[in-house]
mmCIF file with all atom_site columns, C-alpha atoms and ligand atoms in Angstrom:
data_model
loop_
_atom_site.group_PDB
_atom_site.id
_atom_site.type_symbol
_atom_site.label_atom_id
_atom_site.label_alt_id
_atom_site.label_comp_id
_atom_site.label_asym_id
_atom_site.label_entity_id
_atom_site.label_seq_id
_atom_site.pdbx_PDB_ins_code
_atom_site.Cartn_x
_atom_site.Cartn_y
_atom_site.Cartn_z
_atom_site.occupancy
_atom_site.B_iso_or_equiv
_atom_site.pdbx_formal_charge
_atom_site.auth_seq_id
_atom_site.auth_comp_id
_atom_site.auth_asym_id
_atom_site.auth_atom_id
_atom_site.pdbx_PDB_model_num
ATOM   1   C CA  . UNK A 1 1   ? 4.499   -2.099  19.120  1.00 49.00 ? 1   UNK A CA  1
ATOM   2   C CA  . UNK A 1 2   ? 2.337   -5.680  19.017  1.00 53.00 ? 2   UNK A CA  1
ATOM   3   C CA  . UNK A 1 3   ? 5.195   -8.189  18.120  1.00 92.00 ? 3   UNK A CA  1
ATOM   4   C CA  . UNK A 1 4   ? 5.553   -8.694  14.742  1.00 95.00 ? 4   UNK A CA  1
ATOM   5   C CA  . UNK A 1 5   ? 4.258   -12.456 13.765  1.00 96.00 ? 5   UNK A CA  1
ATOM   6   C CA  . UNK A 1 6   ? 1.273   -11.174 15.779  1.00 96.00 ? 6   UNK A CA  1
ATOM   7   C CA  . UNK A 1 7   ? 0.650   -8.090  13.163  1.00 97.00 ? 7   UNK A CA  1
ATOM   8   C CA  . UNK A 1 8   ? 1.149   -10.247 10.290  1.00 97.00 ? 8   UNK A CA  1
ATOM   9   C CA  . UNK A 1 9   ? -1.580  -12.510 11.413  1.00 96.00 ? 9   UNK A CA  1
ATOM   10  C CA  . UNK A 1 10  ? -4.112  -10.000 12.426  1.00 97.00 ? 10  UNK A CA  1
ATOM   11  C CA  . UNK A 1 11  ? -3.566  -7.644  9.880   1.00 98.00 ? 11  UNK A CA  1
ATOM   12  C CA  . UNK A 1 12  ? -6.640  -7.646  7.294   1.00 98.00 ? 12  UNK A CA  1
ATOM   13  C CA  . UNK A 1 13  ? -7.838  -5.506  4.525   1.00 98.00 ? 13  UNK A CA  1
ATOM   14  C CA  . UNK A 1 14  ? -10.091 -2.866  5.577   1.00 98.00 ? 14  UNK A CA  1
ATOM   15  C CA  . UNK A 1 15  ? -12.595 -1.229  2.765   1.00 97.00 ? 15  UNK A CA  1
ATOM   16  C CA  . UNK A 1 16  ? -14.679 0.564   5.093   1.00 96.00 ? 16  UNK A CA  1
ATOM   17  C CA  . UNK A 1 17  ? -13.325 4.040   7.067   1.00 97.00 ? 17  UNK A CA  1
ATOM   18  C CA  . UNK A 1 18  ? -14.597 6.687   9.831   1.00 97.00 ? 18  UNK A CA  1
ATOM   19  C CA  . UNK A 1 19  ? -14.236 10.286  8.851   1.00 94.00 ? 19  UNK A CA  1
ATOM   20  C CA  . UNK A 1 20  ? -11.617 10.172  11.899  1.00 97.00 ? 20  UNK A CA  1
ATOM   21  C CA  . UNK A 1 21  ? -8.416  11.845  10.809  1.00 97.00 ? 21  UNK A CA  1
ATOM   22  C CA  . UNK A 1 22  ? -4.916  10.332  10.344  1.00 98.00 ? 22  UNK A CA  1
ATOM   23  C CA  . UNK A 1 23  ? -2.175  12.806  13.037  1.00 98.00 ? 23  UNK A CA  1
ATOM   24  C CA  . UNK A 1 24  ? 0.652   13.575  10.737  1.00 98.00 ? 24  UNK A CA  1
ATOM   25  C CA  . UNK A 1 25  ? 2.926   11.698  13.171  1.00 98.00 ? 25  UNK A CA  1
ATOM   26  C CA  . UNK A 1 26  ? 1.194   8.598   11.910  1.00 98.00 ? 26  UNK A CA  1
ATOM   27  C CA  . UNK A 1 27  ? 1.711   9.448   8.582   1.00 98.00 ? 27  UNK A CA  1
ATOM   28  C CA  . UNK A 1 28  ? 5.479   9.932   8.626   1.00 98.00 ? 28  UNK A CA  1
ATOM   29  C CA  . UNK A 1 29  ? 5.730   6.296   11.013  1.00 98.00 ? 29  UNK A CA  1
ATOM   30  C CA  . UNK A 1 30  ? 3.918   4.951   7.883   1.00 98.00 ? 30  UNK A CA  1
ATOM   31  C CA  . UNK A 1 31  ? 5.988   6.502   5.309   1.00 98.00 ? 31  UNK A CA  1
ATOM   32  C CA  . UNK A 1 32  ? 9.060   6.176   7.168   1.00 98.00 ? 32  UNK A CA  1
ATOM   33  C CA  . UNK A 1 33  ? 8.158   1.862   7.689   1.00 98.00 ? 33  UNK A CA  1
ATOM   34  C CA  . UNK A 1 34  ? 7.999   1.880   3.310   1.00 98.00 ? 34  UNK A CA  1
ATOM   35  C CA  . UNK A 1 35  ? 11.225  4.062   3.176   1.00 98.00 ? 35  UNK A CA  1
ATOM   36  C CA  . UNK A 1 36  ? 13.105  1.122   4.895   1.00 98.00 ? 36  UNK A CA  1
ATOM   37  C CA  . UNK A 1 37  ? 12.123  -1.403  2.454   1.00 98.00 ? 37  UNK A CA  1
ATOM   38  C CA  . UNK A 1 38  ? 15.042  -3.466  0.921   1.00 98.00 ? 38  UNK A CA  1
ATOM   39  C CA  . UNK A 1 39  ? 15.838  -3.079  -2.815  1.00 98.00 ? 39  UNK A CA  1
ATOM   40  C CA  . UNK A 1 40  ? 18.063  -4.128  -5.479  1.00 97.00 ? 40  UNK A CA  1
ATOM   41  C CA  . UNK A 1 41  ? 21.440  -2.053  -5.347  1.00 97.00 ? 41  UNK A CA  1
ATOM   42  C CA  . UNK A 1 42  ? 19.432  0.055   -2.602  1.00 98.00 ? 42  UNK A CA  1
ATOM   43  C CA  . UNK A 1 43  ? 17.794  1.713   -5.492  1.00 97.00 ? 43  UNK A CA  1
ATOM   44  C CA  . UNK A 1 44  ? 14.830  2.535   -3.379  1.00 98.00 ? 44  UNK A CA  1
ATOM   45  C CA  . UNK A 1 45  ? 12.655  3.699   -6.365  1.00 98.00 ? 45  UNK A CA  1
ATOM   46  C CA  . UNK A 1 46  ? 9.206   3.978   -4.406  1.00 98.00 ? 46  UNK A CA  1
ATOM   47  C CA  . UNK A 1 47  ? 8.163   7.684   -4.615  1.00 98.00 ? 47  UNK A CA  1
ATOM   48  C CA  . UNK A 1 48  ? 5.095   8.440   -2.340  1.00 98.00 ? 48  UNK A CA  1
ATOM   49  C CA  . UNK A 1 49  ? 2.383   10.599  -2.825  1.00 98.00 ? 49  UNK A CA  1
ATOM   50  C CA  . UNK A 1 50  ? -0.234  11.535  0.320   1.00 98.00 ? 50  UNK A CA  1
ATOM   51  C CA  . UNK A 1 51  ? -3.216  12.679  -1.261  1.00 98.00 ? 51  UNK A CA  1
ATOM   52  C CA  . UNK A 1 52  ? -5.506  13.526  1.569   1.00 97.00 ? 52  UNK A CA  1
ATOM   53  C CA  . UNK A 1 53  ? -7.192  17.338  0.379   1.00 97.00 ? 53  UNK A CA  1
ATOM   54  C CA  . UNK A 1 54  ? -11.013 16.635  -0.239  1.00 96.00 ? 54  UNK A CA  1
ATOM   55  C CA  . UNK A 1 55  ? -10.613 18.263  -4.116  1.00 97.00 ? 55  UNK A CA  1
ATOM   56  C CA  . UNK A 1 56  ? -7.566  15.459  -4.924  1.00 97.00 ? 56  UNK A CA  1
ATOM   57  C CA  . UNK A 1 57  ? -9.459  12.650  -2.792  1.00 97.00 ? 57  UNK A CA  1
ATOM   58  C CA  . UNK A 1 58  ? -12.623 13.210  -5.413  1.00 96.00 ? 58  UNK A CA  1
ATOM   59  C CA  . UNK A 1 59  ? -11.012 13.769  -8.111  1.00 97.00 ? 59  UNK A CA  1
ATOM   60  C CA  . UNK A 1 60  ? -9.109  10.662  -7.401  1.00 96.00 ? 60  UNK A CA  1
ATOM   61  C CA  . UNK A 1 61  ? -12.574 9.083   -6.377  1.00 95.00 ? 61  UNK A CA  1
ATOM   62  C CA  . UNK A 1 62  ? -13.908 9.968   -9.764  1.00 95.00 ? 62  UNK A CA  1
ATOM   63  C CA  . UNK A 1 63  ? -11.044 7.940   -11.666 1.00 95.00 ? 63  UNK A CA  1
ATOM   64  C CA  . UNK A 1 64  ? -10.069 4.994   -9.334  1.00 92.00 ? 64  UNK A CA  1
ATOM   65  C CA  . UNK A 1 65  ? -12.428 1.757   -8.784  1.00 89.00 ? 65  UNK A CA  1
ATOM   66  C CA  . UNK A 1 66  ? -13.729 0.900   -6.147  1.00 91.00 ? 66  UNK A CA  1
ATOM   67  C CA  . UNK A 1 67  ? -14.370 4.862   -5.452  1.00 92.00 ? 67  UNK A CA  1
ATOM   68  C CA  . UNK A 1 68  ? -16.570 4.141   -2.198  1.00 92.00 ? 68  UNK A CA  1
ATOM   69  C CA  . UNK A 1 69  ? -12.995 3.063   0.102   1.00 94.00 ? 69  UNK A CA  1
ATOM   70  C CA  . UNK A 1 70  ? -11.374 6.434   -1.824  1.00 95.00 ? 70  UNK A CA  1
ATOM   71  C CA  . UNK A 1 71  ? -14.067 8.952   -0.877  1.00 94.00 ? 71  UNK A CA  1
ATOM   72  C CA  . UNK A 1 72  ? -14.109 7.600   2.621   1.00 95.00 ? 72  UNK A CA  1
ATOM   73  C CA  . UNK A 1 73  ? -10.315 7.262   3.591   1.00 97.00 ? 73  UNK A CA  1
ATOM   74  C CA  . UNK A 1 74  ? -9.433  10.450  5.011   1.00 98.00 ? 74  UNK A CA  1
ATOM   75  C CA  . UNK A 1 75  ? -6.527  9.745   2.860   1.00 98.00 ? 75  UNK A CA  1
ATOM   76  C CA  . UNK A 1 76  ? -5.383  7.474   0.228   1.00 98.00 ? 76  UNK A CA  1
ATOM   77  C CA  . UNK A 1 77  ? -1.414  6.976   -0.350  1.00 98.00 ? 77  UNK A CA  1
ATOM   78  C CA  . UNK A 1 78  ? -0.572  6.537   -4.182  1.00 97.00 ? 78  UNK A CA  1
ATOM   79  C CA  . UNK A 1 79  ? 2.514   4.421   -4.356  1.00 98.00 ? 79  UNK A CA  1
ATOM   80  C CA  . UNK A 1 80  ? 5.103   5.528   -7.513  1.00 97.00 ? 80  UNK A CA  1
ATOM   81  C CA  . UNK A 1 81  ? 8.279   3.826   -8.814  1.00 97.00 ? 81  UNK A CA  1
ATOM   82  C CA  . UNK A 1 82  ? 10.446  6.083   -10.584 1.00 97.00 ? 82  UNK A CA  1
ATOM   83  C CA  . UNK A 1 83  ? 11.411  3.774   -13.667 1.00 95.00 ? 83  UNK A CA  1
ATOM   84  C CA  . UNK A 1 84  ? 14.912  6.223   -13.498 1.00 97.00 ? 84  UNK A CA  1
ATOM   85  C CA  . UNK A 1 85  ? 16.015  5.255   -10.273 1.00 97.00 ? 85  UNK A CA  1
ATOM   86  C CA  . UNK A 1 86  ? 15.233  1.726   -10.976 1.00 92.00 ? 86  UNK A CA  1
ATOM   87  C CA  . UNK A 1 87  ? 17.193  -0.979  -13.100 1.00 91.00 ? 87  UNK A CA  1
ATOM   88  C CA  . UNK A 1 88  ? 14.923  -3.958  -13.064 1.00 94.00 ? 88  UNK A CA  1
ATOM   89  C CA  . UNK A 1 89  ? 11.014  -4.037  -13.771 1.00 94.00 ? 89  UNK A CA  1
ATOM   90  C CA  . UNK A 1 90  ? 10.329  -7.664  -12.080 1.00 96.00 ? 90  UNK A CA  1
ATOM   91  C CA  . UNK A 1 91  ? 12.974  -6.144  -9.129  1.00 96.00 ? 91  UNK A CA  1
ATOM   92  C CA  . UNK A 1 92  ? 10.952  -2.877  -9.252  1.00 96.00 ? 92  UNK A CA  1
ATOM   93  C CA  . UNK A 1 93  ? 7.490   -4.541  -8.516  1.00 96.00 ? 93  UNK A CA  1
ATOM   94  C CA  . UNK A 1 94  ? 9.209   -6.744  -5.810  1.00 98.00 ? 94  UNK A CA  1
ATOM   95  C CA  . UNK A 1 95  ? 10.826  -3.865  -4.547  1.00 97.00 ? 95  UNK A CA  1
ATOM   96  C CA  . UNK A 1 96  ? 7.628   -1.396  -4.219  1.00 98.00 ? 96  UNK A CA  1
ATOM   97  C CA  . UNK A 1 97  ? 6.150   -4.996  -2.673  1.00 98.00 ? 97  UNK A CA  1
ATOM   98  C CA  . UNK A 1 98  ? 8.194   -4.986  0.296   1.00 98.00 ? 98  UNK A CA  1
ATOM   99  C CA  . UNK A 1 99  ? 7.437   -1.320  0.663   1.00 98.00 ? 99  UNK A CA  1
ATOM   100 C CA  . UNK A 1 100 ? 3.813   -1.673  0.694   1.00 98.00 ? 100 UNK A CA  1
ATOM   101 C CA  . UNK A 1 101 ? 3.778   -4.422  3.379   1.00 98.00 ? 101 UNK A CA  1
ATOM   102 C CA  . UNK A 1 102 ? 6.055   -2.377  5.210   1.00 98.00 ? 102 UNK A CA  1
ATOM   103 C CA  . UNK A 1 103 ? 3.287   -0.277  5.050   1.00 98.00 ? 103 UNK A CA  1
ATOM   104 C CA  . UNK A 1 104 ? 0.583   -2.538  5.830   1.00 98.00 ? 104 UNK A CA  1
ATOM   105 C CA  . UNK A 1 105 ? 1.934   -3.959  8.743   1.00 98.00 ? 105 UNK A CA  1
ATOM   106 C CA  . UNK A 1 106 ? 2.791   -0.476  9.951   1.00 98.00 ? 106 UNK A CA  1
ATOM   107 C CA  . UNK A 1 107 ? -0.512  0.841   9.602   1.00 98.00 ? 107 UNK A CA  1
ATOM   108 C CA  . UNK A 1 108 ? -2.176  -2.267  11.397  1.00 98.00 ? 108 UNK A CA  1
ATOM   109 C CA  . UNK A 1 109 ? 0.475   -1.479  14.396  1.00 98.00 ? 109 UNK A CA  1
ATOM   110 C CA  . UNK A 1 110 ? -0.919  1.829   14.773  1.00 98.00 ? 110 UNK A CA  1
ATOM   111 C CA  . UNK A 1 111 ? -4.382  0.884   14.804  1.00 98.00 ? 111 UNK A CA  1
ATOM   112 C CA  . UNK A 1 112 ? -5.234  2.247   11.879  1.00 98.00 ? 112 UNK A CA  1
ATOM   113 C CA  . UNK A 1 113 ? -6.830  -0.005  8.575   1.00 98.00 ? 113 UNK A CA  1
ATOM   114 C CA  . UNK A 1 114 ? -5.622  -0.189  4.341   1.00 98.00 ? 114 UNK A CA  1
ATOM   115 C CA  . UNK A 1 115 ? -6.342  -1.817  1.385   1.00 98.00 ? 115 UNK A CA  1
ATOM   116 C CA  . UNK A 1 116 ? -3.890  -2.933  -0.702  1.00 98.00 ? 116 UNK A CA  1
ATOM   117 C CA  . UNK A 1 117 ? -5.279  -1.299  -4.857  1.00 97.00 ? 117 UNK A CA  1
ATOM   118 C CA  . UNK A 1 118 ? -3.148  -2.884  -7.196  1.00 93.00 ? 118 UNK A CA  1
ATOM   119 C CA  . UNK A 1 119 ? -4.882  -2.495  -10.742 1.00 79.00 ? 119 UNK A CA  1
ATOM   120 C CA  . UNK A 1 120 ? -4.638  1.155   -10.577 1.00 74.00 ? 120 UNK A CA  1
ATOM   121 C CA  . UNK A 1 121 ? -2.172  1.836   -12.997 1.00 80.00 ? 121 UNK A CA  1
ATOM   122 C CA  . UNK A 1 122 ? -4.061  4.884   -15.378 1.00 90.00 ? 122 UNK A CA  1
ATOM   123 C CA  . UNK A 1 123 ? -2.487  8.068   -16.917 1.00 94.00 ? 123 UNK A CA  1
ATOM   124 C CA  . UNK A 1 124 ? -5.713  10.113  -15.460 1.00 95.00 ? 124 UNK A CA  1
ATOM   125 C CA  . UNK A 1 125 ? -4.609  8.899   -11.352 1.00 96.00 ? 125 UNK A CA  1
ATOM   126 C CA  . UNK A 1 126 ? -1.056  9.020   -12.652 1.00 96.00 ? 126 UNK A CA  1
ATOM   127 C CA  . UNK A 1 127 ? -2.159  13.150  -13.409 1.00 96.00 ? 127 UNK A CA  1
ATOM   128 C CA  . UNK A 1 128 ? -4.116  13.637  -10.527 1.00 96.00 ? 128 UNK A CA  1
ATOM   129 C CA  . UNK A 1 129 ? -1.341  12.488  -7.755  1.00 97.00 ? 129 UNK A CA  1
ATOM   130 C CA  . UNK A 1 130 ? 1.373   14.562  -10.222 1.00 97.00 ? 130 UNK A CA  1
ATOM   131 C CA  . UNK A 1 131 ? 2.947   11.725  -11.340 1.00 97.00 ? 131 UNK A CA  1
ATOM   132 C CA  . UNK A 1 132 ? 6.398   12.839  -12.816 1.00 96.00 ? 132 UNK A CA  1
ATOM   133 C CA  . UNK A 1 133 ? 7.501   12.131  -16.514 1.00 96.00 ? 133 UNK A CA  1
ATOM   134 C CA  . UNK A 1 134 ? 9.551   8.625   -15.249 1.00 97.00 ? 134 UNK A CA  1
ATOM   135 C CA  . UNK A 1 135 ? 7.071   7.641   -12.173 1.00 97.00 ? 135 UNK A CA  1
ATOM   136 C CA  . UNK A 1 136 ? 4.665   4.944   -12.780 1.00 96.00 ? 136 UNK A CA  1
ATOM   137 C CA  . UNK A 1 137 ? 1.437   4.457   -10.350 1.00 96.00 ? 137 UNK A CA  1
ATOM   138 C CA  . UNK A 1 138 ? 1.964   1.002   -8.787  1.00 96.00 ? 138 UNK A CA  1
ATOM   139 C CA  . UNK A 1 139 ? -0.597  0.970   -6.344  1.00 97.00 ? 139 UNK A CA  1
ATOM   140 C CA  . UNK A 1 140 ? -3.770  2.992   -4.229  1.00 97.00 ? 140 UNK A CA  1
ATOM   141 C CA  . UNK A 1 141 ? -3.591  2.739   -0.426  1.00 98.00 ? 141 UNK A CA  1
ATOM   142 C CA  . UNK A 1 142 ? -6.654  4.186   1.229   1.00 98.00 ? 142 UNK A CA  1
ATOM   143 C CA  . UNK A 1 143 ? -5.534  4.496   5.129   1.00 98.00 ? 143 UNK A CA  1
ATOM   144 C CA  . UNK A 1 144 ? -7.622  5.181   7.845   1.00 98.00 ? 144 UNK A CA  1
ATOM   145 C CA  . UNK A 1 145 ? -9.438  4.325   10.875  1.00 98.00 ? 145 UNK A CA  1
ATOM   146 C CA  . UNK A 1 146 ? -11.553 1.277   10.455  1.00 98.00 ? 146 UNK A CA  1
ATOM   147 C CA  . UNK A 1 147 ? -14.789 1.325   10.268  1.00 97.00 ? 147 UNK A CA  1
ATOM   148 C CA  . UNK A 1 148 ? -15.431 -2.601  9.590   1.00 97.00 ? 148 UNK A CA  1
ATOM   149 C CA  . UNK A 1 149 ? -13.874 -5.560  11.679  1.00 96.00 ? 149 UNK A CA  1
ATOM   150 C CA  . UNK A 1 150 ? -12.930 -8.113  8.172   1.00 96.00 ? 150 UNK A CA  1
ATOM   151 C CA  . UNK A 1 151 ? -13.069 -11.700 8.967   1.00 95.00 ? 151 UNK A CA  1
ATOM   152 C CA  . UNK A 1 152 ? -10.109 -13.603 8.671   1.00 94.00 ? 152 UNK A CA  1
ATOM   153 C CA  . UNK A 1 153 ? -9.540  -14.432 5.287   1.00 96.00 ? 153 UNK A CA  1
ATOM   154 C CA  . UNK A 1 154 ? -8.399  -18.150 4.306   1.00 97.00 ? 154 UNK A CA  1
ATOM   155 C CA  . UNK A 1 155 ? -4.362  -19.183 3.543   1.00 97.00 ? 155 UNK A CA  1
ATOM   156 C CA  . UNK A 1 156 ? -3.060  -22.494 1.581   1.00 98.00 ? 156 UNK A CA  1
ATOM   157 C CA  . UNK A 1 157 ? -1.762  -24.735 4.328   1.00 98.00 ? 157 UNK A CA  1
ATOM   158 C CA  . UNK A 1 158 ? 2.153   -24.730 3.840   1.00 98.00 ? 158 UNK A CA  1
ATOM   159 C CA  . UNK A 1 159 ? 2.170   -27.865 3.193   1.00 97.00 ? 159 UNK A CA  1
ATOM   160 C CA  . UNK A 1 160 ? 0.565   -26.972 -0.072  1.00 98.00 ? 160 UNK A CA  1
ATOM   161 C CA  . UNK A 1 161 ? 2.157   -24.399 -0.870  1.00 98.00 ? 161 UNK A CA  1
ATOM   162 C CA  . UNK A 1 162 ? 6.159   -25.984 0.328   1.00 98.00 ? 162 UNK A CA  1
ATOM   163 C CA  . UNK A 1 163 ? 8.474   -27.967 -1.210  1.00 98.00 ? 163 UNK A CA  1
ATOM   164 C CA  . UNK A 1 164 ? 11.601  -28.983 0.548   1.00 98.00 ? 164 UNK A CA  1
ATOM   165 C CA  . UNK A 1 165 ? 13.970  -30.792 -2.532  1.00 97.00 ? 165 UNK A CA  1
HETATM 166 C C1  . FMN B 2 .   ? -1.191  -6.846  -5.279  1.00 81.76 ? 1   FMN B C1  1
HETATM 167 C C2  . FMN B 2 .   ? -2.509  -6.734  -4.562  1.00 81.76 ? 1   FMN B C2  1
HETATM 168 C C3  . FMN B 2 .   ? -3.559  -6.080  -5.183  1.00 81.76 ? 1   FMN B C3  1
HETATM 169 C C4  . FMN B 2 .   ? -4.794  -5.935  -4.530  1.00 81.76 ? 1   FMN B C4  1
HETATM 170 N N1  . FMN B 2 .   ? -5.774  -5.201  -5.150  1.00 81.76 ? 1   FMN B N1  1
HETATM 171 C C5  . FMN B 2 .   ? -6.945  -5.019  -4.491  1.00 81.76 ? 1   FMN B C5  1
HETATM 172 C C6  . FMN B 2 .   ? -7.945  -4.211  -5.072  1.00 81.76 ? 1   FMN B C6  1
HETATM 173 O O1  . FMN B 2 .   ? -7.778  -3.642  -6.162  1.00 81.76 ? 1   FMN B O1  1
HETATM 174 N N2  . FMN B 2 .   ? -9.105  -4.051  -4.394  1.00 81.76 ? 1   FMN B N2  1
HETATM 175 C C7  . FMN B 2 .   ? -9.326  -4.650  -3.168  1.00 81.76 ? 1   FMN B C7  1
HETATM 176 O O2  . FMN B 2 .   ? -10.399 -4.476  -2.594  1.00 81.76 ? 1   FMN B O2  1
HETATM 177 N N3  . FMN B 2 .   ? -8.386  -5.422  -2.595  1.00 81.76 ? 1   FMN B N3  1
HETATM 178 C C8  . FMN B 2 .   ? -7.205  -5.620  -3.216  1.00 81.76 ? 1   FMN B C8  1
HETATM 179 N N4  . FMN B 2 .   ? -6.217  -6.360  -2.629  1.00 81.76 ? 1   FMN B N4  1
HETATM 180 C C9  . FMN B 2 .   ? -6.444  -6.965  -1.283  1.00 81.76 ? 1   FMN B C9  1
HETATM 181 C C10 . FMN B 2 .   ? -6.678  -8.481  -1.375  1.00 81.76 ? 1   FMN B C10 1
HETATM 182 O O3  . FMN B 2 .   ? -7.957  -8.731  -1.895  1.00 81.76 ? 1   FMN B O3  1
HETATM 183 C C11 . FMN B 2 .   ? -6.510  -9.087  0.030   1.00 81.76 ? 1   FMN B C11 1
HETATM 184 O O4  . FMN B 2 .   ? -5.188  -8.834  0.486   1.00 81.76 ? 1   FMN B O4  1
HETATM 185 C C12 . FMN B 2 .   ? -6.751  -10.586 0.047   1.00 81.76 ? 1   FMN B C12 1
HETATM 186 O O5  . FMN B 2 .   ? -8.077  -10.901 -0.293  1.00 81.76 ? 1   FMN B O5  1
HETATM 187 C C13 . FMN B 2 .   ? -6.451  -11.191 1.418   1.00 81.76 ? 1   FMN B C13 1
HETATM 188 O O6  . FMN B 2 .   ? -7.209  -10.541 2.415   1.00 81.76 ? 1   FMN B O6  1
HETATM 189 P P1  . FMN B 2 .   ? -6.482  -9.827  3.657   1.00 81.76 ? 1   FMN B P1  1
HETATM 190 O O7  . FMN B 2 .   ? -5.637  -8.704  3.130   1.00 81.76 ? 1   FMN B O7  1
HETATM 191 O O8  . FMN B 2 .   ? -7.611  -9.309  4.527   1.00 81.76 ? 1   FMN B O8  1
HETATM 192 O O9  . FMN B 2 .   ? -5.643  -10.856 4.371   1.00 81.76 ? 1   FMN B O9  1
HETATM 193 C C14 . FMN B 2 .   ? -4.989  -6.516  -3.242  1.00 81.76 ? 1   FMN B C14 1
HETATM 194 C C15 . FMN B 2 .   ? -3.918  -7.170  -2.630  1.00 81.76 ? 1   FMN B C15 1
HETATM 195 C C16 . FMN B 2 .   ? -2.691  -7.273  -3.268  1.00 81.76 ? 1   FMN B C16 1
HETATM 196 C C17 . FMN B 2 .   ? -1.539  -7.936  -2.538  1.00 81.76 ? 1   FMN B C17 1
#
């Protein structure tokens, strides 16, 4: 594995897939990486949901935005919090947060490209993926094998962005 500042720095968003398919080893590294996540009182309230059969990946197509990066991702990872196991919405989102750049960075280790979907939330997705009665879609991750080489994309300098009081 690259070392780790190196990921962070190289890892981009990637919108554009081949039809090449994800091994189900690489799935479970990825899913394993956002298990790991820290969280308040070690709630862990992430639930994940791989939706990679071609009826769910339209269907899911159909409802999301940006349908293009759905209907070409061999599969598309819909990231849940279970309100239940949670105690703390602004600790939930920071919570499923670490998760998903667990995820990211994972993903960008293996080779493989994502884009981070965060205005998904929508009863219809929340349907398709089987959301349960307490699970709340936080975010879309298409996964797969790029197909697009993304510039680098700009960052505030810290000096910006830093205060040391
Ligand atoms: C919370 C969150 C929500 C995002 N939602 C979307 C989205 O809906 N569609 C999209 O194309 N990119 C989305 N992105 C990706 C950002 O546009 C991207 O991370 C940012 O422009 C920096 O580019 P980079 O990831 O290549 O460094 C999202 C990123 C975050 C962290």
């Amino acid at each position: 594995m690259a070392d780790l500042l190196q990921l962070i720095q190289t890892r981009r968003s990637v919108r554009a897939f081949t039809a090449a398919p994800v091994s189900r080893a690489q799935i479970e590294k990825i899913l394993n990486a956002g298990r790991l996540a820290p969280s308040g009182k070690n709630t862990q309230p992430w639930r994940f949901v791989v939706v990679e059969s071609a009826g769910k990946r339209e269907a899911l197509a159909k409802l999301a935005p940006q349908a293009g990066m759905i209907k070409t991702a061999p599969l598309t990872l819909a990231v849940l919090c279970d309100r239940d196991a949670g105690y703390d919405e602004l600790k939930d989102a920071q919570e499923i947060g670490a998760a998903i750049e667990n995820i990211l960075l994972t993903v960008h280790s293996l080779g493989l490209g994502a884009c981070w979907m965060g205005k998904t939330r929508n009863v219809d997705i929340e349907r398709v993926v089987g959301a349960g009665e307490s699970e709340e879609l936080m975010a879309l991750i298409p996964i797969g094998h790029p197909a697009e080489d993304p510039d680098e994309t700009d960052r505030l300098p810290l000096e910006r962005i830093t205060r040391f009081v």
